[in-house]
Protein backbone atom coordinates (compact mmCIF):
# COMPACT_ATOMS: atom_id res chain seq x y z
CA UNK A 1 0.00 0.00 0.00
CA UNK A 2 1.41 3.37 -1.00
CA UNK A 3 1.19 5.98 1.77
CA UNK A 4 2.48 9.48 2.37
CA UNK A 5 2.72 11.72 5.37
CA UNK A 6 4.34 14.57 7.19
CA UNK A 7 5.29 15.86 10.58
CA UNK A 8 2.78 18.10 12.38
CA UNK A 9 4.27 21.36 11.08
CA UNK A 10 4.62 19.99 7.54
CA UNK A 11 8.34 20.72 7.09
CA UNK A 12 9.21 17.04 6.73
CA UNK A 13 7.30 14.94 4.20
CA UNK A 14 7.71 11.35 3.03
CA UNK A 15 6.19 8.56 1.02
CA UNK A 16 6.42 4.83 1.61
CA UNK A 17 5.22 1.43 0.52
CA UNK A 18 3.86 -0.53 3.50
CA UNK A 19 2.23 -3.88 4.15
CA UNK A 20 -0.90 -3.18 6.25
CA UNK A 21 -0.62 -6.70 7.73
CA UNK A 22 2.63 -5.63 9.43
CA UNK A 23 1.12 -2.75 11.44
CA UNK A 24 1.74 -3.08 15.18
CA UNK A 25 1.43 -1.40 18.56
CA UNK A 26 4.42 -1.48 20.90
CA UNK A 27 3.71 -1.25 24.63
CA UNK A 28 7.36 -1.26 25.78
CA UNK A 29 8.37 1.31 28.36
CA UNK A 30 10.75 3.05 25.93
CA UNK A 31 7.96 3.56 23.38
CA UNK A 32 5.66 4.85 26.13
CA UNK A 33 8.23 7.40 27.29
CA UNK A 34 9.34 8.52 23.81
CA UNK A 35 5.81 8.79 22.39
CA UNK A 36 4.20 10.25 25.51
CA UNK A 37 1.36 7.74 25.13
CA UNK A 38 0.55 4.19 26.30
CA UNK A 39 1.99 2.65 23.09
CA UNK A 40 3.61 3.38 19.75
CA UNK A 41 1.82 2.64 16.44
CA UNK A 42 4.14 1.66 13.59
CA UNK A 43 5.02 -0.62 10.70
CA UNK A 44 8.44 -2.00 9.78
CA UNK A 45 9.39 -1.69 6.11
CA UNK A 46 12.56 -2.15 4.06
CA UNK A 47 14.55 1.10 3.96
CA UNK A 48 14.30 1.19 0.16
CA UNK A 49 10.49 1.44 0.49
CA UNK A 50 10.78 4.77 2.35
CA UNK A 51 11.55 8.11 0.70
CA UNK A 52 12.11 11.36 2.56
CA UNK A 53 10.70 14.07 0.28
CA UNK A 54 11.36 17.31 2.17
CA UNK A 55 13.07 18.48 5.32
CA UNK A 56 15.98 17.41 7.49
CA UNK A 57 14.98 15.38 10.55
CA UNK A 58 16.94 15.14 13.77
CA UNK A 59 18.05 11.87 15.38
CA UNK A 60 18.10 10.73 19.00
CA UNK A 61 20.13 7.55 19.66
CA UNK A 62 18.66 5.30 22.33
CA UNK A 63 19.93 2.01 23.72
CA UNK A 64 17.36 -0.80 23.88
CA UNK A 65 16.98 -3.34 26.69
CA UNK A 66 19.00 -5.75 24.50
CA UNK A 67 21.91 -3.30 24.36
CA UNK A 68 21.50 -2.46 20.67
CA UNK A 69 21.24 1.13 19.59
CA UNK A 70 18.26 2.55 17.77
CA UNK A 71 17.95 5.90 16.00
CA UNK A 72 14.71 7.74 16.81
CA UNK A 73 14.09 10.21 13.96
CA UNK A 74 11.85 13.25 14.46
CA UNK A 75 11.15 16.78 13.23
CA UNK A 76 13.48 19.28 14.92
CA UNK A 77 10.79 21.98 14.76
CA UNK A 78 7.56 20.31 15.92
CA UNK A 79 9.09 17.13 17.48
CA UNK A 80 6.75 14.75 15.59
CA UNK A 81 8.22 11.23 15.71
CA UNK A 82 8.73 10.01 12.12
CA UNK A 83 10.54 6.68 12.22
CA UNK A 84 13.30 4.69 13.84
CA UNK A 85 16.08 2.59 12.40
CA UNK A 86 18.80 0.38 13.78
CA UNK A 87 22.04 1.53 12.13
CA UNK A 88 23.94 -1.65 12.98
CA UNK A 89 21.22 -3.88 11.55
CA UNK A 90 22.42 -6.04 8.62
CA UNK A 91 18.94 -5.73 7.07
CA UNK A 92 18.24 -2.01 6.62
CA UNK A 93 14.70 -1.27 7.75
CA UNK A 94 12.58 1.65 8.91
CA UNK A 95 9.98 1.53 11.69
CA UNK A 96 7.57 4.14 10.37
CA UNK A 97 5.45 6.01 12.95
CA UNK A 98 1.92 5.88 11.58
CA UNK A 99 0.49 8.89 13.37
CA UNK A 100 2.20 10.93 10.65
CA UNK A 101 0.64 8.99 7.74
CA UNK A 102 -2.19 10.60 5.80
CA UNK A 103 -3.77 7.14 5.29
CA UNK A 104 -3.65 6.25 9.00
CA UNK A 105 -7.37 5.35 9.18
CA UNK A 106 -6.60 2.35 6.93
CA UNK A 107 -3.69 1.08 9.03
CA UNK A 108 -5.21 -1.06 11.79
CA UNK A 109 -2.72 -2.77 14.13
CA UNK A 110 -2.53 -6.56 13.64
CA UNK A 111 0.00 -7.28 16.43
CA UNK A 112 0.72 -5.90 19.89
CA UNK A 113 4.29 -6.17 21.20
CA UNK A 114 5.57 -5.97 24.78
CA UNK A 115 2.12 -6.61 26.25
CA UNK A 116 3.74 -7.33 29.62
CA UNK A 117 4.42 -3.56 29.83
CA UNK A 118 0.96 -2.49 28.61
CA UNK A 119 -1.03 -0.05 30.71
CA UNK A 120 -4.04 -2.01 32.01
CA UNK A 121 -6.39 0.92 31.40
CA UNK A 122 -5.34 1.30 27.74
CA UNK A 123 -7.20 -1.80 26.56
CA UNK A 124 -6.08 -3.67 23.50
CA UNK A 125 -6.91 -4.18 19.87
CA UNK A 126 -9.60 -6.80 19.46
CA UNK A 127 -8.38 -9.58 17.19
CA UNK A 128 -4.72 -8.48 17.29
CA UNK A 129 -2.03 -11.06 18.01
CA UNK A 130 -0.53 -10.28 21.44
CA UNK A 131 3.11 -10.95 22.37
CA UNK A 132 4.56 -10.55 25.86
CA UNK A 133 7.86 -9.34 24.40
CA UNK A 134 9.11 -8.63 20.91
PDB file of C-alpha atoms in Angstrom:
ATOM      1  CA  UNK A   1       0.000   0.000   0.000  1.00  0.00           C
ATOM      2  CA  UNK A   2       1.415   3.374  -1.003  1.00  0.00           C
ATOM      3  CA  UNK A   3       1.194   5.981   1.771  1.00  0.00           C
ATOM      4  CA  UNK A   4       2.477   9.482   2.367  1.00  0.00           C
ATOM      5  CA  UNK A   5       2.720  11.720   5.366  1.00  0.00           C
ATOM      6  CA  UNK A   6       4.342  14.569   7.187  1.00  0.00           C
ATOM      7  CA  UNK A   7       5.286  15.856  10.584  1.00  0.00           C
ATOM      8  CA  UNK A   8       2.779  18.097  12.383  1.00  0.00           C
ATOM      9  CA  UNK A   9       4.271  21.355  11.084  1.00  0.00           C
ATOM     10  CA  UNK A  10       4.625  19.993   7.537  1.00  0.00           C
ATOM     11  CA  UNK A  11       8.338  20.724   7.091  1.00  0.00           C
ATOM     12  CA  UNK A  12       9.211  17.039   6.732  1.00  0.00           C
ATOM     13  CA  UNK A  13       7.299  14.936   4.196  1.00  0.00           C
ATOM     14  CA  UNK A  14       7.708  11.352   3.034  1.00  0.00           C
ATOM     15  CA  UNK A  15       6.186   8.558   1.017  1.00  0.00           C
ATOM     16  CA  UNK A  16       6.425   4.825   1.609  1.00  0.00           C
ATOM     17  CA  UNK A  17       5.219   1.427   0.516  1.00  0.00           C
ATOM     18  CA  UNK A  18       3.857  -0.533   3.498  1.00  0.00           C
ATOM     19  CA  UNK A  19       2.231  -3.883   4.149  1.00  0.00           C
ATOM     20  CA  UNK A  20      -0.901  -3.180   6.251  1.00  0.00           C
ATOM     21  CA  UNK A  21      -0.623  -6.705   7.726  1.00  0.00           C
ATOM     22  CA  UNK A  22       2.632  -5.635   9.434  1.00  0.00           C
ATOM     23  CA  UNK A  23       1.123  -2.752  11.440  1.00  0.00           C
ATOM     24  CA  UNK A  24       1.737  -3.082  15.176  1.00  0.00           C
ATOM     25  CA  UNK A  25       1.432  -1.404  18.555  1.00  0.00           C
ATOM     26  CA  UNK A  26       4.418  -1.484  20.897  1.00  0.00           C
ATOM     27  CA  UNK A  27       3.715  -1.249  24.626  1.00  0.00           C
ATOM     28  CA  UNK A  28       7.360  -1.262  25.782  1.00  0.00           C
ATOM     29  CA  UNK A  29       8.371   1.312  28.361  1.00  0.00           C
ATOM     30  CA  UNK A  30      10.754   3.048  25.933  1.00  0.00           C
ATOM     31  CA  UNK A  31       7.957   3.563  23.383  1.00  0.00           C
ATOM     32  CA  UNK A  32       5.657   4.855  26.127  1.00  0.00           C
ATOM     33  CA  UNK A  33       8.228   7.402  27.287  1.00  0.00           C
ATOM     34  CA  UNK A  34       9.344   8.518  23.811  1.00  0.00           C
ATOM     35  CA  UNK A  35       5.815   8.793  22.388  1.00  0.00           C
ATOM     36  CA  UNK A  36       4.203  10.248  25.512  1.00  0.00           C
ATOM     37  CA  UNK A  37       1.365   7.736  25.130  1.00  0.00           C
ATOM     38  CA  UNK A  38       0.547   4.186  26.298  1.00  0.00           C
ATOM     39  CA  UNK A  39       1.987   2.645  23.094  1.00  0.00           C
ATOM     40  CA  UNK A  40       3.605   3.382  19.745  1.00  0.00           C
ATOM     41  CA  UNK A  41       1.820   2.637  16.437  1.00  0.00           C
ATOM     42  CA  UNK A  42       4.142   1.658  13.593  1.00  0.00           C
ATOM     43  CA  UNK A  43       5.022  -0.623  10.700  1.00  0.00           C
ATOM     44  CA  UNK A  44       8.442  -1.996   9.778  1.00  0.00           C
ATOM     45  CA  UNK A  45       9.387  -1.690   6.114  1.00  0.00           C
ATOM     46  CA  UNK A  46      12.555  -2.150   4.057  1.00  0.00           C
ATOM     47  CA  UNK A  47      14.551   1.098   3.956  1.00  0.00           C
ATOM     48  CA  UNK A  48      14.297   1.193   0.156  1.00  0.00           C
ATOM     49  CA  UNK A  49      10.489   1.441   0.492  1.00  0.00           C
ATOM     50  CA  UNK A  50      10.780   4.766   2.347  1.00  0.00           C
ATOM     51  CA  UNK A  51      11.551   8.114   0.701  1.00  0.00           C
ATOM     52  CA  UNK A  52      12.113  11.358   2.565  1.00  0.00           C
ATOM     53  CA  UNK A  53      10.704  14.072   0.275  1.00  0.00           C
ATOM     54  CA  UNK A  54      11.359  17.305   2.170  1.00  0.00           C
ATOM     55  CA  UNK A  55      13.074  18.482   5.316  1.00  0.00           C
ATOM     56  CA  UNK A  56      15.976  17.406   7.487  1.00  0.00           C
ATOM     57  CA  UNK A  57      14.977  15.380  10.547  1.00  0.00           C
ATOM     58  CA  UNK A  58      16.938  15.142  13.774  1.00  0.00           C
ATOM     59  CA  UNK A  59      18.047  11.868  15.383  1.00  0.00           C
ATOM     60  CA  UNK A  60      18.105  10.732  18.995  1.00  0.00           C
ATOM     61  CA  UNK A  61      20.127   7.554  19.662  1.00  0.00           C
ATOM     62  CA  UNK A  62      18.656   5.299  22.333  1.00  0.00           C
ATOM     63  CA  UNK A  63      19.926   2.013  23.721  1.00  0.00           C
ATOM     64  CA  UNK A  64      17.358  -0.796  23.876  1.00  0.00           C
ATOM     65  CA  UNK A  65      16.981  -3.343  26.686  1.00  0.00           C
ATOM     66  CA  UNK A  66      18.997  -5.752  24.502  1.00  0.00           C
ATOM     67  CA  UNK A  67      21.907  -3.299  24.364  1.00  0.00           C
ATOM     68  CA  UNK A  68      21.505  -2.464  20.675  1.00  0.00           C
ATOM     69  CA  UNK A  69      21.245   1.133  19.593  1.00  0.00           C
ATOM     70  CA  UNK A  70      18.260   2.553  17.768  1.00  0.00           C
ATOM     71  CA  UNK A  71      17.949   5.900  16.004  1.00  0.00           C
ATOM     72  CA  UNK A  72      14.713   7.743  16.806  1.00  0.00           C
ATOM     73  CA  UNK A  73      14.089  10.210  13.965  1.00  0.00           C
ATOM     74  CA  UNK A  74      11.849  13.253  14.460  1.00  0.00           C
ATOM     75  CA  UNK A  75      11.150  16.778  13.226  1.00  0.00           C
ATOM     76  CA  UNK A  76      13.484  19.281  14.920  1.00  0.00           C
ATOM     77  CA  UNK A  77      10.791  21.983  14.756  1.00  0.00           C
ATOM     78  CA  UNK A  78       7.559  20.307  15.924  1.00  0.00           C
ATOM     79  CA  UNK A  79       9.095  17.127  17.477  1.00  0.00           C
ATOM     80  CA  UNK A  80       6.755  14.748  15.595  1.00  0.00           C
ATOM     81  CA  UNK A  81       8.221  11.226  15.713  1.00  0.00           C
ATOM     82  CA  UNK A  82       8.732  10.007  12.122  1.00  0.00           C
ATOM     83  CA  UNK A  83      10.544   6.679  12.222  1.00  0.00           C
ATOM     84  CA  UNK A  84      13.302   4.691  13.845  1.00  0.00           C
ATOM     85  CA  UNK A  85      16.075   2.594  12.398  1.00  0.00           C
ATOM     86  CA  UNK A  86      18.797   0.375  13.777  1.00  0.00           C
ATOM     87  CA  UNK A  87      22.045   1.530  12.128  1.00  0.00           C
ATOM     88  CA  UNK A  88      23.943  -1.647  12.980  1.00  0.00           C
ATOM     89  CA  UNK A  89      21.218  -3.884  11.545  1.00  0.00           C
ATOM     90  CA  UNK A  90      22.417  -6.036   8.615  1.00  0.00           C
ATOM     91  CA  UNK A  91      18.942  -5.727   7.073  1.00  0.00           C
ATOM     92  CA  UNK A  92      18.241  -2.011   6.620  1.00  0.00           C
ATOM     93  CA  UNK A  93      14.701  -1.271   7.754  1.00  0.00           C
ATOM     94  CA  UNK A  94      12.584   1.646   8.909  1.00  0.00           C
ATOM     95  CA  UNK A  95       9.978   1.534  11.690  1.00  0.00           C
ATOM     96  CA  UNK A  96       7.570   4.140  10.370  1.00  0.00           C
ATOM     97  CA  UNK A  97       5.455   6.010  12.952  1.00  0.00           C
ATOM     98  CA  UNK A  98       1.923   5.878  11.576  1.00  0.00           C
ATOM     99  CA  UNK A  99       0.491   8.886  13.374  1.00  0.00           C
ATOM    100  CA  UNK A 100       2.196  10.928  10.653  1.00  0.00           C
ATOM    101  CA  UNK A 101       0.641   8.990   7.735  1.00  0.00           C
ATOM    102  CA  UNK A 102      -2.191  10.597   5.802  1.00  0.00           C
ATOM    103  CA  UNK A 103      -3.770   7.144   5.293  1.00  0.00           C
ATOM    104  CA  UNK A 104      -3.654   6.255   9.002  1.00  0.00           C
ATOM    105  CA  UNK A 105      -7.368   5.346   9.185  1.00  0.00           C
ATOM    106  CA  UNK A 106      -6.601   2.349   6.931  1.00  0.00           C
ATOM    107  CA  UNK A 107      -3.685   1.076   9.028  1.00  0.00           C
ATOM    108  CA  UNK A 108      -5.211  -1.059  11.788  1.00  0.00           C
ATOM    109  CA  UNK A 109      -2.716  -2.766  14.128  1.00  0.00           C
ATOM    110  CA  UNK A 110      -2.525  -6.557  13.643  1.00  0.00           C
ATOM    111  CA  UNK A 111      -0.005  -7.277  16.428  1.00  0.00           C
ATOM    112  CA  UNK A 112       0.717  -5.900  19.891  1.00  0.00           C
ATOM    113  CA  UNK A 113       4.285  -6.171  21.195  1.00  0.00           C
ATOM    114  CA  UNK A 114       5.572  -5.972  24.779  1.00  0.00           C
ATOM    115  CA  UNK A 115       2.117  -6.610  26.253  1.00  0.00           C
ATOM    116  CA  UNK A 116       3.744  -7.334  29.622  1.00  0.00           C
ATOM    117  CA  UNK A 117       4.420  -3.557  29.833  1.00  0.00           C
ATOM    118  CA  UNK A 118       0.962  -2.486  28.610  1.00  0.00           C
ATOM    119  CA  UNK A 119      -1.030  -0.045  30.712  1.00  0.00           C
ATOM    120  CA  UNK A 120      -4.040  -2.009  32.010  1.00  0.00           C
ATOM    121  CA  UNK A 121      -6.385   0.921  31.399  1.00  0.00           C
ATOM    122  CA  UNK A 122      -5.342   1.301  27.739  1.00  0.00           C
ATOM    123  CA  UNK A 123      -7.197  -1.802  26.558  1.00  0.00           C
ATOM    124  CA  UNK A 124      -6.077  -3.670  23.504  1.00  0.00           C
ATOM    125  CA  UNK A 125      -6.911  -4.182  19.871  1.00  0.00           C
ATOM    126  CA  UNK A 126      -9.595  -6.797  19.459  1.00  0.00           C
ATOM    127  CA  UNK A 127      -8.379  -9.580  17.188  1.00  0.00           C
ATOM    128  CA  UNK A 128      -4.721  -8.482  17.289  1.00  0.00           C
ATOM    129  CA  UNK A 129      -2.026 -11.056  18.014  1.00  0.00           C
ATOM    130  CA  UNK A 130      -0.530 -10.277  21.439  1.00  0.00           C
ATOM    131  CA  UNK A 131       3.113 -10.954  22.372  1.00  0.00           C
ATOM    132  CA  UNK A 132       4.560 -10.547  25.865  1.00  0.00           C
ATOM    133  CA  UNK A 133       7.863  -9.339  24.403  1.00  0.00           C
ATOM    134  CA  UNK A 134       9.113  -8.627  20.908  1.00  0.00           C
TER     135      UNK A 134
END
